[in-house]
mmCIF file of C-alpha atoms in Angstrom:
data_model
loop_
_atom_site.group_PDB
_atom_site.id
_atom_site.type_symbol
_atom_site.label_atom_id
_atom_site.label_comp_id
_atom_site.label_asym_id
_atom_site.label_seq_id
_atom_site.Cartn_x
_atom_site.Cartn_y
_atom_site.Cartn_z
ATOM 1 C CA MET D 253 -193.824 159.974 -209.521
ATOM 2 C CA GLY D 254 -193.679 162.925 -207.231
ATOM 3 C CA CYS D 255 -191.363 163.107 -204.303
ATOM 4 C CA VAL D 256 -192.133 165.478 -201.510
ATOM 5 C CA SER D 257 -188.640 166.579 -200.666
ATOM 6 C CA SER D 258 -187.615 167.958 -197.376
ATOM 7 C CA THR D 259 -186.616 171.213 -199.133
ATOM 8 C CA LEU D 260 -190.304 172.051 -199.607
ATOM 9 C CA LEU D 261 -190.842 171.961 -195.903
ATOM 10 C CA THR D 262 -189.895 174.598 -193.454
ATOM 11 C CA HIS D 263 -186.823 174.235 -191.389
ATOM 12 C CA ASP D 264 -189.026 174.147 -188.337
ATOM 13 C CA ASP D 265 -190.394 170.787 -189.418
ATOM 14 C CA GLU D 266 -188.086 168.082 -188.226
ATOM 15 C CA PHE D 267 -188.406 164.392 -188.914
ATOM 16 C CA PRO D 268 -187.166 161.690 -186.633
ATOM 17 C CA LYS D 269 -184.070 160.011 -187.864
ATOM 18 C CA ILE D 270 -183.464 156.267 -187.622
ATOM 19 C CA GLY D 271 -179.954 155.092 -188.174
ATOM 20 C CA GLY D 272 -178.879 158.499 -189.381
ATOM 21 C CA PHE D 273 -181.368 158.668 -192.305
ATOM 22 C CA SER D 274 -184.342 160.981 -192.688
ATOM 23 C CA HIS D 275 -187.860 159.937 -193.662
ATOM 24 C CA HIS D 276 -189.115 160.914 -197.137
ATOM 25 C CA PHE D 277 -192.693 160.752 -198.324
ATOM 26 C CA VAL D 278 -193.460 159.452 -201.814
ATOM 27 C CA SER D 279 -196.842 160.130 -203.412
ATOM 28 C CA LEU D 280 -198.076 158.039 -206.339
ATOM 29 C CA THR D 281 -200.205 159.783 -208.970
ATOM 30 C CA SER D 282 -202.379 158.370 -211.737
ATOM 31 C CA THR D 283 -199.519 158.846 -214.180
ATOM 32 C CA THR D 284 -197.289 156.761 -212.002
ATOM 33 C CA TYR D 285 -199.810 153.913 -211.918
ATOM 34 C CA GLY D 286 -199.997 153.934 -215.660
ATOM 35 C CA LEU D 287 -196.247 153.625 -216.006
ATOM 36 C CA LEU D 288 -196.164 150.723 -213.561
ATOM 37 C CA ASN D 289 -198.725 148.818 -215.579
ATOM 38 C CA THR D 290 -196.601 149.050 -218.722
ATOM 39 C CA LEU D 291 -193.633 147.387 -217.020
ATOM 40 C CA ASP D 292 -195.265 143.911 -217.265
ATOM 41 C CA PRO D 293 -197.613 143.978 -220.260
ATOM 42 C CA PRO D 294 -200.040 141.102 -220.795
ATOM 43 C CA PRO D 295 -199.038 138.447 -223.370
ATOM 44 C CA ALA D 296 -199.968 139.179 -226.961
ATOM 45 C CA ASP D 297 -201.499 135.702 -227.458
ATOM 46 C CA PRO D 298 -202.941 134.508 -224.129
ATOM 47 C CA LEU D 299 -203.478 130.759 -223.740
ATOM 48 C CA PRO D 300 -207.084 129.559 -223.491
ATOM 49 C CA PRO D 301 -208.121 128.058 -220.149
ATOM 50 C CA GLU D 302 -207.561 124.299 -219.915
ATOM 51 C CA THR D 303 -210.623 122.116 -219.624
ATOM 52 C CA ILE D 304 -210.312 118.838 -217.691
ATOM 53 C CA ASN D 305 -212.913 116.176 -218.304
ATOM 54 C CA ALA D 306 -213.312 114.097 -215.161
ATOM 55 C CA TRP D 307 -215.182 111.397 -217.062
ATOM 56 C CA ASP D 308 -212.180 110.795 -219.315
ATOM 57 C CA LEU D 309 -209.951 110.362 -216.280
ATOM 58 C CA MET D 310 -212.280 107.726 -214.841
ATOM 59 C CA SER D 311 -212.885 105.883 -218.097
ATOM 60 C CA ASP D 312 -210.335 103.171 -217.227
ATOM 61 C CA LEU D 313 -211.930 102.405 -213.864
ATOM 62 C CA ASP D 314 -214.181 99.430 -213.425
ATOM 63 C CA GLU D 315 -217.671 100.834 -213.059
ATOM 64 C CA ASN D 316 -219.013 97.582 -211.622
ATOM 65 C CA ALA D 317 -216.283 97.223 -208.997
ATOM 66 C CA ASP D 318 -217.493 97.204 -205.418
ATOM 67 C CA PRO D 319 -215.133 99.197 -203.143
ATOM 68 C CA ASN D 320 -216.350 97.207 -200.132
ATOM 69 C CA LEU D 321 -215.119 93.891 -201.528
ATOM 70 C CA PRO D 322 -211.583 92.755 -200.529
ATOM 71 C CA ASN D 323 -208.878 92.406 -203.122
ATOM 72 C CA PRO D 324 -208.659 88.940 -204.671
ATOM 73 C CA PRO D 325 -205.983 86.772 -203.038
ATOM 74 C CA LEU D 326 -202.735 86.363 -204.880
ATOM 75 C CA ASN D 327 -201.624 82.940 -206.006
ATOM 76 C CA LEU D 328 -199.102 81.822 -203.416
ATOM 77 C CA ASN D 329 -197.658 78.983 -205.446
ATOM 78 C CA ASN D 330 -196.918 81.153 -208.453
ATOM 79 C CA PHE D 331 -195.456 83.872 -206.269
ATOM 80 C CA LEU D 332 -193.043 81.572 -204.440
ATOM 81 C CA GLU D 333 -191.998 79.803 -207.615
ATOM 82 C CA LYS D 334 -190.070 82.923 -208.620
ATOM 83 C CA PHE D 335 -187.568 82.272 -205.842
ATOM 84 C CA GLU D 336 -184.825 79.684 -205.828
ATOM 85 C CA LYS D 337 -185.571 76.437 -204.053
ATOM 86 C CA ILE D 338 -183.146 76.293 -201.115
ATOM 87 C CA CYS D 339 -184.492 74.756 -197.933
ATOM 88 C CA PRO D 340 -182.823 75.243 -194.542
ATOM 89 C CA PRO D 341 -182.919 72.366 -192.046
ATOM 90 C CA ARG D 342 -186.460 72.018 -190.656
ATOM 91 C CA GLY D 343 -187.634 74.867 -192.873
ATOM 92 C CA GLU D 344 -190.048 73.132 -195.215
ATOM 93 C CA LYS D 345 -193.248 74.611 -193.762
ATOM 94 C CA ARG D 346 -192.029 77.662 -191.910
ATOM 95 C CA VAL D 347 -190.308 81.016 -192.206
ATOM 96 C CA VAL D 348 -186.602 80.938 -191.355
ATOM 97 C CA LEU D 349 -184.747 84.208 -190.855
ATOM 98 C CA TYR D 350 -180.971 84.343 -190.347
ATOM 99 C CA THR D 351 -180.013 87.481 -188.426
ATOM 100 C CA THR D 352 -177.372 88.858 -186.091
ATOM 101 C CA SER D 353 -177.770 90.686 -182.800
ATOM 102 C CA LEU D 354 -174.273 92.173 -182.881
ATOM 103 C CA ARG D 355 -174.020 95.904 -183.537
ATOM 104 C CA GLY D 356 -170.447 95.837 -184.837
ATOM 105 C CA VAL D 357 -171.538 96.689 -188.378
ATOM 106 C CA ARG D 358 -174.307 99.251 -188.109
ATOM 107 C CA LYS D 359 -175.821 98.712 -191.556
ATOM 108 C CA THR D 360 -176.024 94.951 -191.090
ATOM 109 C CA PHE D 361 -177.728 95.342 -187.718
ATOM 110 C CA GLU D 362 -180.215 97.908 -189.054
ATOM 111 C CA ASP D 363 -181.020 95.697 -192.041
ATOM 112 C CA CYS D 364 -181.734 92.800 -189.697
ATOM 113 C CA GLU D 365 -184.010 94.973 -187.580
ATOM 114 C CA ALA D 366 -185.901 96.221 -190.642
ATOM 115 C CA VAL D 367 -186.494 92.740 -192.045
ATOM 116 C CA ARG D 368 -187.391 91.349 -188.626
ATOM 117 C CA SER D 369 -189.991 94.075 -188.084
ATOM 118 C CA SER D 370 -191.495 93.495 -191.523
ATOM 119 C CA ILE D 371 -191.867 89.751 -190.990
ATOM 120 C CA MET D 372 -192.872 89.793 -187.327
ATOM 121 C CA GLY D 373 -195.624 92.284 -188.091
ATOM 122 C CA LEU D 374 -197.440 89.695 -190.226
ATOM 123 C CA GLY D 375 -198.464 87.707 -187.166
ATOM 124 C CA ILE D 376 -196.890 84.420 -188.218
ATOM 125 C CA PRO D 377 -194.367 82.240 -186.370
ATOM 126 C CA VAL D 378 -190.808 82.954 -187.462
ATOM 127 C CA CYS D 379 -187.792 80.777 -186.738
ATOM 128 C CA GLU D 380 -185.032 83.336 -186.167
ATOM 129 C CA ARG D 381 -181.503 81.984 -186.247
ATOM 130 C CA ASP D 382 -178.927 84.367 -184.817
ATOM 131 C CA ILE D 383 -175.541 83.554 -186.357
ATOM 132 C CA SER D 384 -173.752 85.615 -183.715
ATOM 133 C CA MET D 385 -175.136 83.455 -180.906
ATOM 134 C CA HIS D 386 -174.561 80.079 -182.500
ATOM 135 C CA ARG D 387 -171.709 79.165 -184.821
ATOM 136 C CA GLY D 388 -173.747 76.307 -186.217
ATOM 137 C CA PHE D 389 -176.240 78.761 -187.730
ATOM 138 C CA ARG D 390 -173.412 80.626 -189.453
ATOM 139 C CA ASP D 391 -172.027 77.432 -190.947
ATOM 140 C CA GLU D 392 -175.537 76.402 -191.894
ATOM 141 C CA LEU D 393 -176.134 79.641 -193.817
ATOM 142 C CA ARG D 394 -172.815 79.353 -195.614
ATOM 143 C CA GLU D 395 -173.712 75.857 -196.742
ATOM 144 C CA LEU D 396 -177.127 76.986 -197.997
ATOM 145 C CA VAL D 397 -175.722 79.772 -200.199
ATOM 146 C CA LYS D 398 -172.670 77.818 -201.249
ATOM 147 C CA GLY D 399 -171.608 78.826 -204.751
ATOM 148 C CA LYS D 400 -173.009 82.352 -204.461
ATOM 149 C CA THR D 401 -171.135 85.568 -203.778
ATOM 150 C CA ALA D 402 -169.900 86.422 -200.307
ATOM 151 C CA ASP D 403 -172.718 88.950 -199.847
ATOM 152 C CA HIS D 404 -175.211 86.114 -199.475
ATOM 153 C CA CYS D 405 -173.453 85.041 -196.272
ATOM 154 C CA ILE D 406 -174.205 88.393 -194.638
ATOM 155 C CA PRO D 407 -177.494 88.539 -192.714
ATOM 156 C CA PRO D 408 -180.355 89.095 -192.912
ATOM 157 C CA ARG D 409 -181.331 86.149 -195.142
ATOM 158 C CA LEU D 410 -184.939 85.075 -195.460
ATOM 159 C CA PHE D 411 -186.263 81.644 -196.417
ATOM 160 C CA VAL D 412 -189.979 80.902 -196.808
ATOM 161 C CA GLU D 413 -191.182 77.310 -197.099
ATOM 162 C CA GLY D 414 -187.937 76.098 -198.598
ATOM 163 C CA ARG D 415 -187.529 79.074 -200.959
ATOM 164 C CA TYR D 416 -184.664 81.550 -200.758
ATOM 165 C CA VAL D 417 -186.195 85.036 -200.817
ATOM 166 C CA GLY D 418 -182.982 87.023 -200.289
ATOM 167 C CA GLY D 419 -181.571 89.754 -198.089
ATOM 168 C CA ALA D 420 -182.727 93.154 -196.890
ATOM 169 C CA GLU D 421 -182.898 94.711 -200.347
ATOM 170 C CA GLU D 422 -185.129 91.968 -201.730
ATOM 171 C CA VAL D 423 -187.407 91.802 -198.684
ATOM 172 C CA ILE D 424 -187.871 95.567 -198.412
ATOM 173 C CA GLY D 425 -188.599 95.661 -202.142
ATOM 174 C CA ILE D 426 -191.376 93.104 -201.662
ATOM 175 C CA VAL D 427 -192.752 95.150 -198.772
ATOM 176 C CA ASP D 428 -192.776 98.326 -200.880
ATOM 177 C CA LYS D 429 -194.695 96.527 -203.647
ATOM 178 C CA GLY D 430 -197.299 95.332 -201.154
ATOM 179 C CA SER D 431 -196.640 91.641 -201.814
ATOM 180 C CA ILE D 432 -195.240 90.675 -198.427
ATOM 181 C CA ALA D 433 -198.584 89.213 -197.301
ATOM 182 C CA ALA D 434 -198.706 86.973 -200.371
ATOM 183 C CA LEU D 435 -195.246 85.715 -199.528
ATOM 184 C CA VAL D 436 -196.468 84.077 -196.317
ATOM 185 C CA GLN D 437 -200.025 83.366 -197.351
ATOM 186 C CA GLY D 438 -201.155 79.955 -196.183
ATOM 187 C CA LEU D 439 -198.887 79.822 -193.151
ATOM 188 C CA PRO D 440 -200.565 79.523 -189.721
ATOM 189 C CA LYS D 441 -201.210 82.691 -187.788
ATOM 190 C CA LEU D 442 -200.267 83.315 -184.193
ATOM 191 C CA GLY D 443 -203.228 83.468 -181.841
ATOM 192 C CA GLY D 444 -202.532 86.637 -179.869
ATOM 193 C CA VAL D 445 -199.187 86.979 -178.139
ATOM 194 C CA CYS D 446 -197.503 83.594 -178.421
ATOM 195 C CA VAL D 447 -194.153 83.082 -176.700
ATOM 196 C CA CYS D 448 -192.195 79.858 -176.644
ATOM 197 C CA GLU D 449 -192.670 78.087 -173.332
ATOM 198 C CA GLY D 450 -189.162 76.634 -173.431
ATOM 199 C CA CYS D 451 -187.008 79.730 -173.957
ATOM 200 C CA GLY D 452 -189.383 82.689 -173.767
ATOM 201 C CA GLY D 453 -188.678 83.606 -177.380
ATOM 202 C CA ALA D 454 -184.893 83.805 -176.995
ATOM 203 C CA GLY D 455 -184.190 80.598 -178.883
ATOM 204 C CA PHE D 456 -181.551 79.548 -176.339
ATOM 205 C CA PHE D 457 -181.204 78.840 -172.660
ATOM 206 C CA PRO D 458 -178.072 78.479 -170.494
ATOM 207 C CA CYS D 459 -176.437 75.094 -170.384
ATOM 208 C CA SER D 460 -177.391 73.197 -167.241
ATOM 209 C CA THR D 461 -174.206 71.122 -167.350
ATOM 210 C CA CYS D 462 -171.554 73.850 -167.322
ATOM 211 C CA HIS D 463 -173.872 76.741 -166.370
ATOM 212 C CA GLY D 464 -172.706 78.770 -169.354
ATOM 213 C CA SER D 465 -168.947 78.496 -168.731
ATOM 214 C CA CYS D 466 -168.330 76.037 -171.627
ATOM 215 C CA LYS D 467 -165.945 74.152 -169.311
ATOM 216 C CA MET D 468 -166.136 71.043 -167.192
ATOM 217 C CA VAL D 469 -163.774 69.567 -164.617
ATOM 218 C CA LYS D 470 -162.974 65.940 -165.251
ATOM 219 C CA GLU D 471 -161.855 64.196 -162.125
ATOM 220 C CA GLY D 472 -158.911 61.817 -162.217
ATOM 221 C CA CYS D 473 -159.704 58.116 -162.147
ATOM 222 C CA GLY D 474 -156.609 56.918 -160.305
ATOM 223 C CA ILE D 475 -154.242 57.788 -157.532
ATOM 224 C CA GLY D 476 -152.035 60.700 -158.472
ATOM 225 C CA VAL D 477 -154.088 61.538 -161.546
ATOM 226 C CA ARG D 478 -154.909 65.222 -161.631
ATOM 227 C CA SER D 479 -158.240 66.681 -162.574
ATOM 228 C CA VAL D 480 -158.357 68.330 -165.970
ATOM 229 C CA VAL D 481 -160.630 71.006 -167.470
ATOM 230 C CA VAL D 482 -162.339 69.973 -170.670
ATOM 231 C CA LYS D 483 -164.798 71.650 -173.016
ATOM 232 C CA CYS D 484 -168.449 71.043 -172.321
ATOM 233 C CA GLY D 485 -170.037 68.923 -175.003
ATOM 234 C CA ASP D 486 -173.638 69.905 -174.275
ATOM 235 C CA CYS D 487 -173.542 73.570 -175.333
ATOM 236 C CA ASN D 488 -172.176 75.829 -178.043
ATOM 237 C CA GLU D 489 -169.283 78.273 -177.964
ATOM 238 C CA ASN D 490 -171.303 80.735 -175.900
ATOM 239 C CA GLY D 491 -172.435 78.265 -173.240
ATOM 240 C CA LEU D 492 -175.966 78.124 -174.698
ATOM 241 C CA VAL D 493 -178.242 75.268 -175.679
ATOM 242 C CA LEU D 494 -180.685 75.495 -178.555
ATOM 243 C CA CYS D 495 -184.303 75.459 -177.574
ATOM 244 C CA PRO D 496 -185.763 72.142 -178.786
ATOM 245 C CA VAL D 497 -189.232 73.670 -179.129
ATOM 246 C CA CYS D 498 -188.714 76.613 -181.485
ATOM 247 C CA SER D 499 -185.297 75.989 -183.081
#
């Protein structure tokens, strides 16, 4: 490698300096190229090129299979039989999902949203029971999973045709395996956008007796008897009444 040093140049030749350093020119000769090639010599025993036989890779495929034909339907009865038989009230022929709309515990709320989106996207009617809006749903869920660990009382909890599917981990696992459609196969589909005519899909409506205050004024029946405030017996703890159509 030959280096053209600045000493071989005349003092009249000046080079621009960048950052206080001068430019130097390096010329590579044929000898230099030869030395560079010996720095990384080829392997003594090179490996032969690998040959891939595409026919061997496709030997396990069904040659007579028609790609235009749909996949055969899964057996619904056998699929549901894997799950424990626990039927919520009025849940024999429907999908019942226990959720919560409270955001106090972020993971619980996100799990409920994930399971709700997975089930609602199938286009089937779902009976959603929000335990944060109705204490009766919370007590109902506790009674259904009685004898199990405390984790089973935490929503979301999914029941399909009287079978206990599980929580978010179990449902998302079924979705990842592509078996979520088989889980609800045979259930009626919603024709377009179907909203409950009674509650608009909320599942509740305000109490018409106490107007959501949960309190009523009971007038005195005699002279000198004062009026008293009593709890309304027509609504729940939040002043709501369950929709008789979709609940």
